[in-house]
PDB file of C-alpha atoms in Angstrom:
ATOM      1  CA  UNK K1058     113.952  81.342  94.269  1.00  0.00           C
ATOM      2  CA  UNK K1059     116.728  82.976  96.236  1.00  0.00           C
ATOM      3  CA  UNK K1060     115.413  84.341  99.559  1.00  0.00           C
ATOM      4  CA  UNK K1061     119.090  85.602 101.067  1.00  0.00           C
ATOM      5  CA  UNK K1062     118.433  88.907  99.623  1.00  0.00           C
ATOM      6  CA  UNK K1063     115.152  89.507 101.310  1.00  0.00           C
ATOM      7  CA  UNK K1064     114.336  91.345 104.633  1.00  0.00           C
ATOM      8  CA  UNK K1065     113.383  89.152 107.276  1.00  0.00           C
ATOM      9  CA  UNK K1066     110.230  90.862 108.032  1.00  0.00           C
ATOM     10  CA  UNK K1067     109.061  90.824 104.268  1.00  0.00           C
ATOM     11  CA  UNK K1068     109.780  86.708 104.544  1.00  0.00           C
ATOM     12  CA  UNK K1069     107.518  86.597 107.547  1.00  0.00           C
ATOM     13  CA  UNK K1070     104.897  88.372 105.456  1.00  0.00           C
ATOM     14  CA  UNK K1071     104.809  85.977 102.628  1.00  0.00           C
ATOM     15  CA  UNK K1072     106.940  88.610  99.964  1.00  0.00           C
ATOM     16  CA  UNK K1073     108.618  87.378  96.860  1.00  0.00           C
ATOM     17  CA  UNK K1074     112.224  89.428  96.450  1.00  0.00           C
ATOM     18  CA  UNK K1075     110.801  91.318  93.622  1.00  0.00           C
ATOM     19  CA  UNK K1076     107.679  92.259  96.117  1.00  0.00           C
ATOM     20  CA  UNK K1077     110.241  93.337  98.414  1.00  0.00           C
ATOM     21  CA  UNK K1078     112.102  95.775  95.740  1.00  0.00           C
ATOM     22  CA  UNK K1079     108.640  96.986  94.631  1.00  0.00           C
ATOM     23  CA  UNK K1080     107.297  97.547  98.530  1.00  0.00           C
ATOM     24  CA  UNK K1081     110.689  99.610  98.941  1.00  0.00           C
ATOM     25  CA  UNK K1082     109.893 101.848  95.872  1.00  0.00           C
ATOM     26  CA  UNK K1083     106.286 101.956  96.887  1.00  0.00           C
ATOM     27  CA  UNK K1084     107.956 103.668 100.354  1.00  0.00           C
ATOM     28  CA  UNK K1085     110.359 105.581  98.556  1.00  0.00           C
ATOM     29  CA  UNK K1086     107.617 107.834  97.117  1.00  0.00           C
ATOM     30  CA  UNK K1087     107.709 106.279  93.285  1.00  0.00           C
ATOM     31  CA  UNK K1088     104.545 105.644  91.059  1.00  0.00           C
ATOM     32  CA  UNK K1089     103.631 102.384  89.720  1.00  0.00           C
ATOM     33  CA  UNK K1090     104.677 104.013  86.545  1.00  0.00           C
ATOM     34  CA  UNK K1091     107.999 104.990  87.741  1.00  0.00           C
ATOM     35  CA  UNK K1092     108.302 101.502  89.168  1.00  0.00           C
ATOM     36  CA  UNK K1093     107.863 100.327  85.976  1.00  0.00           C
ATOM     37  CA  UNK K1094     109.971 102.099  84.484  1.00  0.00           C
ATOM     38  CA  UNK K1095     112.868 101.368  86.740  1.00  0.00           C
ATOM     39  CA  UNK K1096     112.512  97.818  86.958  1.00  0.00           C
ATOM     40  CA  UNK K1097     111.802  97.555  83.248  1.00  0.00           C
ATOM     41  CA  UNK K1098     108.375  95.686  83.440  1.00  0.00           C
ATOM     42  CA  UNK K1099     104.661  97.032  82.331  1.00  0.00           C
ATOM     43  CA  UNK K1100     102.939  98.719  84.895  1.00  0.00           C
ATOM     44  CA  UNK K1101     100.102  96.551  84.811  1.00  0.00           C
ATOM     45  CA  UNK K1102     102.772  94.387  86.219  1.00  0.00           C
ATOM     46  CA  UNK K1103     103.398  96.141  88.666  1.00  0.00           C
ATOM     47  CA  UNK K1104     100.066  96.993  89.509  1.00  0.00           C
ATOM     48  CA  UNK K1105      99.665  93.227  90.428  1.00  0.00           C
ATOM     49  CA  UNK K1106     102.460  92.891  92.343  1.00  0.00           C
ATOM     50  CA  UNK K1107     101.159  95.700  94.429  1.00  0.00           C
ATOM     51  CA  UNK K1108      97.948  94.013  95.125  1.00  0.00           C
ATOM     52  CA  UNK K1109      99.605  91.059  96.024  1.00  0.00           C
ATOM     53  CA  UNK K1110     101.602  92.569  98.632  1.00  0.00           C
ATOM     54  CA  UNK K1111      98.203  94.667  99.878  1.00  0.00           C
ATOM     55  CA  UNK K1112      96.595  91.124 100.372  1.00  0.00           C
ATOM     56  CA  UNK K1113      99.906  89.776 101.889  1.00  0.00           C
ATOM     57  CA  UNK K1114      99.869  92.978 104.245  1.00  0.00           C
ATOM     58  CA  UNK K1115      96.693  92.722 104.925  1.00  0.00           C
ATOM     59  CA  UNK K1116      96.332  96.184 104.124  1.00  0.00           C
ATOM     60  CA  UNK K1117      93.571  98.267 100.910  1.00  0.00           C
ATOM     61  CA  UNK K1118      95.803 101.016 100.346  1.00  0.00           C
ATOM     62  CA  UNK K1119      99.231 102.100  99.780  1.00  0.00           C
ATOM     63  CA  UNK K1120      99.628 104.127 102.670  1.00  0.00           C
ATOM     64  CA  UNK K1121      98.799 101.585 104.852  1.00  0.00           C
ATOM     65  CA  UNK K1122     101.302  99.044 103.048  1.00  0.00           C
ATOM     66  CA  UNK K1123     103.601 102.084 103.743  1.00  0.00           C
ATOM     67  CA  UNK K1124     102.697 102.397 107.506  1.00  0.00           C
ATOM     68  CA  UNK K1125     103.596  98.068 107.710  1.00  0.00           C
ATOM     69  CA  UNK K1126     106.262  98.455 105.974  1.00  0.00           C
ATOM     70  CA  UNK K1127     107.893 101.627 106.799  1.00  0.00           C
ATOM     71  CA  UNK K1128     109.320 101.136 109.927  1.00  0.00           C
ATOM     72  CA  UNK K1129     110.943  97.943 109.594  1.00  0.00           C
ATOM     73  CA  UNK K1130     112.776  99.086 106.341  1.00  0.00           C
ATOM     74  CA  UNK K1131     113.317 102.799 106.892  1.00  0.00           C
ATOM     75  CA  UNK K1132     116.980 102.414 106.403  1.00  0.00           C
ATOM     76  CA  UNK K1133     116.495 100.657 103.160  1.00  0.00           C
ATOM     77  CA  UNK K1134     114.232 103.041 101.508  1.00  0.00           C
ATOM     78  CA  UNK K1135     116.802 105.467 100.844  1.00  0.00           C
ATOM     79  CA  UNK K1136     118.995 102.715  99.348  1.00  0.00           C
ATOM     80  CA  UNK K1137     116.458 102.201  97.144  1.00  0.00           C
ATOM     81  CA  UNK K1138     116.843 105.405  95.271  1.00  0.00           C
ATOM     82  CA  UNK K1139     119.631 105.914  92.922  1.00  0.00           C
ATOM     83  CA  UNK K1140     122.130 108.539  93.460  1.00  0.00           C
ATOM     84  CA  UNK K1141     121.059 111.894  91.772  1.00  0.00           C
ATOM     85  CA  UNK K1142     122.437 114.352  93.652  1.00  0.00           C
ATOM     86  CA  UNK K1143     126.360 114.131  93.997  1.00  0.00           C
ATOM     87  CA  UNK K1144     126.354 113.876  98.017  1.00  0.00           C
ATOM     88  CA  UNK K1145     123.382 112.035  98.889  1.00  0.00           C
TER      89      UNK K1145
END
């Protein structure tokens, strides 16, 4: 597994890459189901990846993964979503 790609502070908290790009969308406002959609996998899926990362957090909920996460990879979240707007 290539780990270049991923934060340093999701490394330190045990996150795959694909964790990562989940944990970002997760802070980015988006659904499992949008998730999903976007990365082209079933939301149960995703679902599991998301409990993964709560038990790799340490945290039960989403907006606690949010709060951990958050402000280590605020500039990243908006990188996350695509361009929909013309001068975003």
């Amino acid at each position: 597994m290539r780990t270049g790609n991923i934060p340093e502070s999701a490394r330190a908290a045990g996150l795959s890459s694909r964790e990562a790009q989940i944990m970002t969308l997760i802070a980015a406002g988006h659904s499992n189901g949008q998730i999903a959609e976007r990365l082209v996998l079933a939301e149960k899926t995703v679902k599991n990846h998301v409990n993964r990362i709560y038990a790799k957090l340490g945290v039960g909920s989403r907006p606690a993964a949010i709060s951990c996460w958050a402000p280590a990879h605020h500039d990243q979240t908006d990188s996350a979503d695509e361009p929909r707007h013309g001068g975003r």
